[in-house]
């Protein structure tokens, strides 16, 4: 299922660039512009795209929304205000499930956004199949264009994205077997030293078996600190 983002009469180049960046970070790269007033390949737009300039460079420009969505199986109009005509409004949160239920019937989906000042015109709404809105705490102010594109991109990409932050912690590698065995032995010695009841010792060891490297490293540090404190206390008793 291909998702195409369509911006109608976009006015601010920064918004167009930021929208391209939002799309690309969520895995979408097809942008279509209808009667754009903003220069989508100008310096301001490209600067805000930051790493997503190709989305702007490959964007197609159309004279009418009808031609921009002619090859789409479903066109979704993004709107933040109530229309006087009778419409059914779908939350962007429900849009992924709605599209999923259509299955193979839908191959290409258009998400259509209006201008920053007035949104989509009635004629553009009529050209679309579905009205989709972003739930808000209050009616005003609405999200700006790039923010709205980000919300739609995020909601639609839930099944294909993942956390991209690399784990750069020093102790993220699996603990070596020998080191793990040593930790278990030293921990058991500490529990004997403080006379922890055997049944609690069993709880502790079973809990340790479920821990990852970071938690095991923390347990090792605590064990060493306790042993050091006990050794110091014993020395002080011997040499008051």
PDB file of C-alpha atoms in Angstrom:
ATOM      1  CA  UNK A   1       0.000   0.000   0.000  1.00  0.00           C
ATOM      2  CA  UNK A   2       1.639   3.230  -1.182  1.00  0.00           C
ATOM      3  CA  UNK A   3       1.004   6.415   0.795  1.00  0.00           C
ATOM      4  CA  UNK A   4       1.213   9.703  -1.116  1.00  0.00           C
ATOM      5  CA  UNK A   5       1.176  13.079   0.616  1.00  0.00           C
ATOM      6  CA  UNK A   6      -0.491  15.900  -1.300  1.00  0.00           C
ATOM      7  CA  UNK A   7      -0.123  19.557  -0.319  1.00  0.00           C
ATOM      8  CA  UNK A   8      -2.626  21.950  -1.862  1.00  0.00           C
ATOM      9  CA  UNK A   9      -1.621  25.613  -2.291  1.00  0.00           C
ATOM     10  CA  UNK A  10       1.157  25.413   0.305  1.00  0.00           C
ATOM     11  CA  UNK A  11       2.405  28.918   1.108  1.00  0.00           C
ATOM     12  CA  UNK A  12       5.452  28.633   3.351  1.00  0.00           C
ATOM     13  CA  UNK A  13       8.617  26.959   1.998  1.00  0.00           C
ATOM     14  CA  UNK A  14       9.709  26.123   5.536  1.00  0.00           C
ATOM     15  CA  UNK A  15       6.515  24.160   6.082  1.00  0.00           C
ATOM     16  CA  UNK A  16       6.973  22.227   2.859  1.00  0.00           C
ATOM     17  CA  UNK A  17      10.572  21.371   3.783  1.00  0.00           C
ATOM     18  CA  UNK A  18       9.606  20.319   7.304  1.00  0.00           C
ATOM     19  CA  UNK A  19       6.748  18.223   5.919  1.00  0.00           C
ATOM     20  CA  UNK A  20       9.180  16.426   3.606  1.00  0.00           C
ATOM     21  CA  UNK A  21      11.437  15.684   6.559  1.00  0.00           C
ATOM     22  CA  UNK A  22       8.515  14.384   8.616  1.00  0.00           C
ATOM     23  CA  UNK A  23       7.459  12.092   5.793  1.00  0.00           C
ATOM     24  CA  UNK A  24      10.911  10.698   5.161  1.00  0.00           C
ATOM     25  CA  UNK A  25      11.643   9.925   8.822  1.00  0.00           C
ATOM     26  CA  UNK A  26       8.526   7.752   8.854  1.00  0.00           C
ATOM     27  CA  UNK A  27       9.369   5.977   5.594  1.00  0.00           C
ATOM     28  CA  UNK A  28       7.364   7.984   3.050  1.00  0.00           C
ATOM     29  CA  UNK A  29       8.950   9.719   0.086  1.00  0.00           C
ATOM     30  CA  UNK A  30       6.200  10.536  -2.417  1.00  0.00           C
ATOM     31  CA  UNK A  31       5.115  14.183  -2.273  1.00  0.00           C
ATOM     32  CA  UNK A  32       2.741  15.892  -4.696  1.00  0.00           C
ATOM     33  CA  UNK A  33       2.086  19.622  -4.786  1.00  0.00           C
ATOM     34  CA  UNK A  34      -1.060  21.273  -6.149  1.00  0.00           C
ATOM     35  CA  UNK A  35      -0.776  24.926  -7.181  1.00  0.00           C
ATOM     36  CA  UNK A  36       2.086  25.552  -4.740  1.00  0.00           C
ATOM     37  CA  UNK A  37       2.743  29.165  -3.778  1.00  0.00           C
ATOM     38  CA  UNK A  38       5.953  28.231  -1.952  1.00  0.00           C
ATOM     39  CA  UNK A  39       9.203  27.402  -3.718  1.00  0.00           C
ATOM     40  CA  UNK A  40       9.650  23.783  -2.691  1.00  0.00           C
ATOM     41  CA  UNK A  41      13.169  23.618  -4.091  1.00  0.00           C
ATOM     42  CA  UNK A  42      14.338  26.944  -2.709  1.00  0.00           C
ATOM     43  CA  UNK A  43      16.931  27.460  -0.005  1.00  0.00           C
ATOM     44  CA  UNK A  44      14.433  27.733   2.858  1.00  0.00           C
ATOM     45  CA  UNK A  45      12.560  24.535   1.985  1.00  0.00           C
ATOM     46  CA  UNK A  46      15.735  22.535   1.409  1.00  0.00           C
ATOM     47  CA  UNK A  47      17.216  23.721   4.704  1.00  0.00           C
ATOM     48  CA  UNK A  48      14.187  22.542   6.684  1.00  0.00           C
ATOM     49  CA  UNK A  49      14.111  19.230   4.828  1.00  0.00           C
ATOM     50  CA  UNK A  50      17.563  18.350   6.276  1.00  0.00           C
ATOM     51  CA  UNK A  51      18.422  14.906   4.972  1.00  0.00           C
ATOM     52  CA  UNK A  52      15.149  14.613   3.093  1.00  0.00           C
ATOM     53  CA  UNK A  53      15.872  16.972   0.210  1.00  0.00           C
ATOM     54  CA  UNK A  54      15.225  14.179  -2.285  1.00  0.00           C
ATOM     55  CA  UNK A  55      11.540  14.254  -1.315  1.00  0.00           C
ATOM     56  CA  UNK A  56      11.362  17.863  -2.492  1.00  0.00           C
ATOM     57  CA  UNK A  57      13.489  17.283  -5.567  1.00  0.00           C
ATOM     58  CA  UNK A  58      11.269  14.452  -6.804  1.00  0.00           C
ATOM     59  CA  UNK A  59       7.962  16.104  -5.872  1.00  0.00           C
ATOM     60  CA  UNK A  60       5.497  16.415  -8.751  1.00  0.00           C
ATOM     61  CA  UNK A  61       3.473  19.595  -9.312  1.00  0.00           C
ATOM     62  CA  UNK A  62      -0.167  19.614 -10.502  1.00  0.00           C
ATOM     63  CA  UNK A  63      -2.658  22.273 -11.531  1.00  0.00           C
ATOM     64  CA  UNK A  64      -5.642  20.573  -9.894  1.00  0.00           C
ATOM     65  CA  UNK A  65      -6.206  18.207  -7.020  1.00  0.00           C
ATOM     66  CA  UNK A  66      -8.286  15.963  -9.277  1.00  0.00           C
ATOM     67  CA  UNK A  67      -5.302  15.252 -11.504  1.00  0.00           C
ATOM     68  CA  UNK A  68      -2.973  14.834  -8.508  1.00  0.00           C
ATOM     69  CA  UNK A  69      -5.103  12.053  -7.042  1.00  0.00           C
ATOM     70  CA  UNK A  70      -6.435  10.558 -10.275  1.00  0.00           C
ATOM     71  CA  UNK A  71      -4.345   7.397  -9.904  1.00  0.00           C
ATOM     72  CA  UNK A  72      -5.163   6.927  -6.205  1.00  0.00           C
ATOM     73  CA  UNK A  73      -7.675   4.380  -4.933  1.00  0.00           C
ATOM     74  CA  UNK A  74      -8.575   6.476  -1.897  1.00  0.00           C
ATOM     75  CA  UNK A  75      -8.066  10.155  -1.093  1.00  0.00           C
ATOM     76  CA  UNK A  76      -8.176  11.267   2.533  1.00  0.00           C
ATOM     77  CA  UNK A  77      -8.732  14.960   3.231  1.00  0.00           C
ATOM     78  CA  UNK A  78      -7.004  16.170   6.376  1.00  0.00           C
ATOM     79  CA  UNK A  79      -9.105  18.810   8.088  1.00  0.00           C
ATOM     80  CA  UNK A  80      -9.179  20.492  11.490  1.00  0.00           C
ATOM     81  CA  UNK A  81     -12.503  22.298  11.211  1.00  0.00           C
ATOM     82  CA  UNK A  82     -16.116  21.277  10.887  1.00  0.00           C
ATOM     83  CA  UNK A  83     -17.727  21.558   7.478  1.00  0.00           C
ATOM     84  CA  UNK A  84     -21.295  22.776   7.141  1.00  0.00           C
ATOM     85  CA  UNK A  85     -22.185  19.905   4.841  1.00  0.00           C
ATOM     86  CA  UNK A  86     -22.936  16.514   6.350  1.00  0.00           C
ATOM     87  CA  UNK A  87     -19.690  14.552   6.648  1.00  0.00           C
ATOM     88  CA  UNK A  88     -18.395  11.628   8.631  1.00  0.00           C
ATOM     89  CA  UNK A  89     -15.102  12.449  10.320  1.00  0.00           C
ATOM     90  CA  UNK A  90     -12.504   9.748  10.958  1.00  0.00           C
ATOM     91  CA  UNK A  91      -9.792  10.168  13.565  1.00  0.00           C
ATOM     92  CA  UNK A  92      -6.237   9.810  12.284  1.00  0.00           C
ATOM     93  CA  UNK A  93      -5.802   7.258  15.073  1.00  0.00           C
ATOM     94  CA  UNK A  94      -8.379   5.032  13.381  1.00  0.00           C
ATOM     95  CA  UNK A  95      -7.093   5.560   9.848  1.00  0.00           C
ATOM     96  CA  UNK A  96      -4.501   2.714   9.843  1.00  0.00           C
ATOM     97  CA  UNK A  97      -7.138   0.170  10.906  1.00  0.00           C
ATOM     98  CA  UNK A  98      -9.580   1.538   8.349  1.00  0.00           C
ATOM     99  CA  UNK A  99      -7.029   1.127   5.562  1.00  0.00           C
ATOM    100  CA  UNK A 100      -6.086  -2.319   6.794  1.00  0.00           C
ATOM    101  CA  UNK A 101      -9.664  -3.553   6.600  1.00  0.00           C
ATOM    102  CA  UNK A 102      -9.711  -2.612   2.911  1.00  0.00           C
ATOM    103  CA  UNK A 103      -6.793  -4.949   2.328  1.00  0.00           C
ATOM    104  CA  UNK A 104      -5.764  -5.440  -1.275  1.00  0.00           C
ATOM    105  CA  UNK A 105      -8.555  -3.210  -2.572  1.00  0.00           C
ATOM    106  CA  UNK A 106      -6.365  -0.177  -1.930  1.00  0.00           C
ATOM    107  CA  UNK A 107      -2.970   0.063  -3.596  1.00  0.00           C
ATOM    108  CA  UNK A 108      -2.346   3.817  -3.519  1.00  0.00           C
ATOM    109  CA  UNK A 109      -3.602   6.204  -0.842  1.00  0.00           C
ATOM    110  CA  UNK A 110      -3.490  10.006  -0.984  1.00  0.00           C
ATOM    111  CA  UNK A 111      -3.362  12.095   2.201  1.00  0.00           C
ATOM    112  CA  UNK A 112      -4.420  15.606   1.197  1.00  0.00           C
ATOM    113  CA  UNK A 113      -3.602  18.776   3.146  1.00  0.00           C
ATOM    114  CA  UNK A 114      -4.789  22.318   2.498  1.00  0.00           C
ATOM    115  CA  UNK A 115      -3.009  25.646   2.732  1.00  0.00           C
ATOM    116  CA  UNK A 116      -1.667  27.037   5.993  1.00  0.00           C
ATOM    117  CA  UNK A 117      -4.183  29.889   6.057  1.00  0.00           C
ATOM    118  CA  UNK A 118      -7.507  28.341   5.113  1.00  0.00           C
ATOM    119  CA  UNK A 119      -7.043  24.593   4.800  1.00  0.00           C
ATOM    120  CA  UNK A 120      -8.847  22.699   2.071  1.00  0.00           C
ATOM    121  CA  UNK A 121     -11.564  24.349   0.018  1.00  0.00           C
ATOM    122  CA  UNK A 122     -14.988  22.768  -0.318  1.00  0.00           C
ATOM    123  CA  UNK A 123     -14.237  21.706  -3.893  1.00  0.00           C
ATOM    124  CA  UNK A 124     -11.098  19.909  -2.719  1.00  0.00           C
ATOM    125  CA  UNK A 125     -13.034  18.213   0.059  1.00  0.00           C
ATOM    126  CA  UNK A 126     -15.576  17.005  -2.481  1.00  0.00           C
ATOM    127  CA  UNK A 127     -12.779  15.477  -4.563  1.00  0.00           C
ATOM    128  CA  UNK A 128     -11.720  13.291  -1.625  1.00  0.00           C
ATOM    129  CA  UNK A 129     -13.306  10.117  -0.312  1.00  0.00           C
ATOM    130  CA  UNK A 130     -12.712  10.407   3.415  1.00  0.00           C
ATOM    131  CA  UNK A 131     -12.391  13.260   5.908  1.00  0.00           C
ATOM    132  CA  UNK A 132      -9.732  12.627   8.548  1.00  0.00           C
ATOM    133  CA  UNK A 133      -8.999  14.832  11.520  1.00  0.00           C
ATOM    134  CA  UNK A 134      -6.429  14.988  14.315  1.00  0.00           C
ATOM    135  CA  UNK A 135      -8.082  14.868  17.761  1.00  0.00           C
ATOM    136  CA  UNK A 136      -7.241  17.992  19.759  1.00  0.00           C
ATOM    137  CA  UNK A 137      -7.752  19.231  23.296  1.00  0.00           C
ATOM    138  CA  UNK A 138      -9.502  22.332  21.975  1.00  0.00           C
ATOM    139  CA  UNK A 139     -10.625  23.710  18.638  1.00  0.00           C
ATOM    140  CA  UNK A 140      -7.987  26.413  18.323  1.00  0.00           C
ATOM    141  CA  UNK A 141      -5.197  26.757  17.558  1.00  0.00           C
ATOM    142  CA  UNK A 142      -4.892  23.932  15.072  1.00  0.00           C
ATOM    143  CA  UNK A 143      -1.592  22.299  14.198  1.00  0.00           C
ATOM    144  CA  UNK A 144       0.423  23.879  11.426  1.00  0.00           C
ATOM    145  CA  UNK A 145       0.916  22.087   8.118  1.00  0.00           C
ATOM    146  CA  UNK A 146       4.245  20.377   8.863  1.00  0.00           C
ATOM    147  CA  UNK A 147       3.039  19.263  12.295  1.00  0.00           C
ATOM    148  CA  UNK A 148      -0.100  17.756  10.791  1.00  0.00           C
ATOM    149  CA  UNK A 149       1.965  15.876   8.202  1.00  0.00           C
ATOM    150  CA  UNK A 150       4.158  14.563  11.025  1.00  0.00           C
ATOM    151  CA  UNK A 151       1.154  13.260  12.976  1.00  0.00           C
ATOM    152  CA  UNK A 152      -0.307  11.489   9.929  1.00  0.00           C
ATOM    153  CA  UNK A 153       3.097  10.071   8.959  1.00  0.00           C
ATOM    154  CA  UNK A 154       3.643   8.740  12.456  1.00  0.00           C
ATOM    155  CA  UNK A 155       0.210   7.176  12.821  1.00  0.00           C
ATOM    156  CA  UNK A 156       0.393   5.507   9.422  1.00  0.00           C
ATOM    157  CA  UNK A 157       3.926   4.181   9.925  1.00  0.00           C
ATOM    158  CA  UNK A 158       3.393   2.379  13.231  1.00  0.00           C
ATOM    159  CA  UNK A 159       3.882  -1.047  11.664  1.00  0.00           C
ATOM    160  CA  UNK A 160       7.077  -0.237   9.792  1.00  0.00           C
ATOM    161  CA  UNK A 161       9.158   1.923  12.126  1.00  0.00           C
ATOM    162  CA  UNK A 162      11.460   1.114  15.013  1.00  0.00           C
ATOM    163  CA  UNK A 163      13.602   2.916  17.560  1.00  0.00           C
ATOM    164  CA  UNK A 164      16.699   4.182  15.762  1.00  0.00           C
ATOM    165  CA  UNK A 165      18.736   5.335  18.766  1.00  0.00           C
ATOM    166  CA  UNK A 166      21.815   3.128  19.023  1.00  0.00           C
ATOM    167  CA  UNK A 167      22.683   1.660  22.404  1.00  0.00           C
ATOM    168  CA  UNK A 168      26.064   3.211  23.155  1.00  0.00           C
ATOM    169  CA  UNK A 169      26.336   2.186  26.792  1.00  0.00           C
ATOM    170  CA  UNK A 170      29.672   0.725  27.805  1.00  0.00           C
ATOM    171  CA  UNK A 171      28.041  -2.357  29.268  1.00  0.00           C
ATOM    172  CA  UNK A 172      25.485  -3.251  26.614  1.00  0.00           C
ATOM    173  CA  UNK A 173      27.325  -6.383  25.435  1.00  0.00           C
ATOM    174  CA  UNK A 174      26.322  -9.785  26.885  1.00  0.00           C
ATOM    175  CA  UNK A 175      28.179 -10.620  30.088  1.00  0.00           C
ATOM    176  CA  UNK A 176      30.844 -13.343  29.612  1.00  0.00           C
ATOM    177  CA  UNK A 177      29.944 -16.705  31.239  1.00  0.00           C
ATOM    178  CA  UNK A 178      33.005 -16.679  33.493  1.00  0.00           C
ATOM    179  CA  UNK A 179      32.227 -13.183  34.751  1.00  0.00           C
ATOM    180  CA  UNK A 180      28.601 -14.127  35.370  1.00  0.00           C
ATOM    181  CA  UNK A 181      29.631 -17.241  37.335  1.00  0.00           C
ATOM    182  CA  UNK A 182      32.043 -15.139  39.417  1.00  0.00           C
ATOM    183  CA  UNK A 183      29.316 -12.610  40.193  1.00  0.00           C
ATOM    184  CA  UNK A 184      26.951 -15.363  41.352  1.00  0.00           C
ATOM    185  CA  UNK A 185      29.603 -16.834  43.626  1.00  0.00           C
ATOM    186  CA  UNK A 186      30.548 -13.474  45.161  1.00  0.00           C
ATOM    187  CA  UNK A 187      26.891 -12.586  45.643  1.00  0.00           C
ATOM    188  CA  UNK A 188      26.218 -15.855  47.440  1.00  0.00           C
ATOM    189  CA  UNK A 189      29.209 -15.213  49.707  1.00  0.00           C
ATOM    190  CA  UNK A 190      27.851 -11.770  50.538  1.00  0.00           C
ATOM    191  CA  UNK A 191      24.414 -13.143  51.400  1.00  0.00           C
ATOM    192  CA  UNK A 192      26.011 -15.754  53.704  1.00  0.00           C
ATOM    193  CA  UNK A 193      28.100 -13.023  55.252  1.00  0.00           C
ATOM    194  CA  UNK A 194      25.048 -10.951  56.225  1.00  0.00           C
ATOM    195  CA  UNK A 195      23.128 -14.103  57.274  1.00  0.00           C
ATOM    196  CA  UNK A 196      20.344 -13.698  54.749  1.00  0.00           C
ATOM    197  CA  UNK A 197      17.859 -16.597  55.159  1.00  0.00           C
ATOM    198  CA  UNK A 198      18.338 -19.311  52.556  1.00  0.00           C
ATOM    199  CA  UNK A 199      14.883 -18.955  51.030  1.00  0.00           C
ATOM    200  CA  UNK A 200      15.582 -15.271  50.348  1.00  0.00           C
ATOM    201  CA  UNK A 201      18.923 -16.222  48.883  1.00  0.00           C
ATOM    202  CA  UNK A 202      17.039 -18.388  46.418  1.00  0.00           C
ATOM    203  CA  UNK A 203      14.764 -15.488  45.482  1.00  0.00           C
ATOM    204  CA  UNK A 204      17.788 -13.276  44.876  1.00  0.00           C
ATOM    205  CA  UNK A 205      19.611 -15.797  42.692  1.00  0.00           C
ATOM    206  CA  UNK A 206      16.518 -16.537  40.621  1.00  0.00           C
ATOM    207  CA  UNK A 207      16.039 -12.814  40.169  1.00  0.00           C
ATOM    208  CA  UNK A 208      19.652 -12.366  39.102  1.00  0.00           C
ATOM    209  CA  UNK A 209      19.178 -15.026  36.433  1.00  0.00           C
ATOM    210  CA  UNK A 210      16.557 -12.802  34.754  1.00  0.00           C
ATOM    211  CA  UNK A 211      18.698  -9.668  34.636  1.00  0.00           C
ATOM    212  CA  UNK A 212      20.438  -8.178  31.616  1.00  0.00           C
ATOM    213  CA  UNK A 213      23.997  -6.890  31.422  1.00  0.00           C
ATOM    214  CA  UNK A 214      23.228  -3.384  32.700  1.00  0.00           C
ATOM    215  CA  UNK A 215      21.380  -4.648  35.774  1.00  0.00           C
ATOM    216  CA  UNK A 216      24.023  -7.288  36.467  1.00  0.00           C
ATOM    217  CA  UNK A 217      26.690  -4.590  36.306  1.00  0.00           C
ATOM    218  CA  UNK A 218      24.711  -2.550  38.862  1.00  0.00           C
ATOM    219  CA  UNK A 219      24.361  -5.599  41.136  1.00  0.00           C
ATOM    220  CA  UNK A 220      28.124  -6.162  40.864  1.00  0.00           C
ATOM    221  CA  UNK A 221      28.787  -2.558  41.936  1.00  0.00           C
ATOM    222  CA  UNK A 222      26.407  -2.861  44.883  1.00  0.00           C
ATOM    223  CA  UNK A 223      27.928  -6.174  45.933  1.00  0.00           C
ATOM    224  CA  UNK A 224      31.428  -4.682  45.866  1.00  0.00           C
ATOM    225  CA  UNK A 225      30.283  -1.643  47.871  1.00  0.00           C
ATOM    226  CA  UNK A 226      28.638  -3.827  50.538  1.00  0.00           C
ATOM    227  CA  UNK A 227      31.695  -6.046  50.814  1.00  0.00           C
ATOM    228  CA  UNK A 228      33.933  -2.996  51.143  1.00  0.00           C
ATOM    229  CA  UNK A 229      31.690  -1.495  53.850  1.00  0.00           C
ATOM    230  CA  UNK A 230      31.645  -4.799  55.793  1.00  0.00           C
ATOM    231  CA  UNK A 231      35.434  -5.144  55.537  1.00  0.00           C
ATOM    232  CA  UNK A 232      35.925  -1.605  56.804  1.00  0.00           C
ATOM    233  CA  UNK A 233      33.492  -2.158  59.675  1.00  0.00           C
ATOM    234  CA  UNK A 234      35.354  -5.374  60.668  1.00  0.00           C
ATOM    235  CA  UNK A 235      38.714  -3.548  60.658  1.00  0.00           C
ATOM    236  CA  UNK A 236      37.310  -0.733  62.796  1.00  0.00           C
ATOM    237  CA  UNK A 237      36.035  -3.251  65.339  1.00  0.00           C
ATOM    238  CA  UNK A 238      39.436  -4.913  65.529  1.00  0.00           C
ATOM    239  CA  UNK A 239      41.218  -1.570  65.860  1.00  0.00           C
ATOM    240  CA  UNK A 240      38.910   0.707  67.843  1.00  0.00           C
TER     241      UNK A 240
END
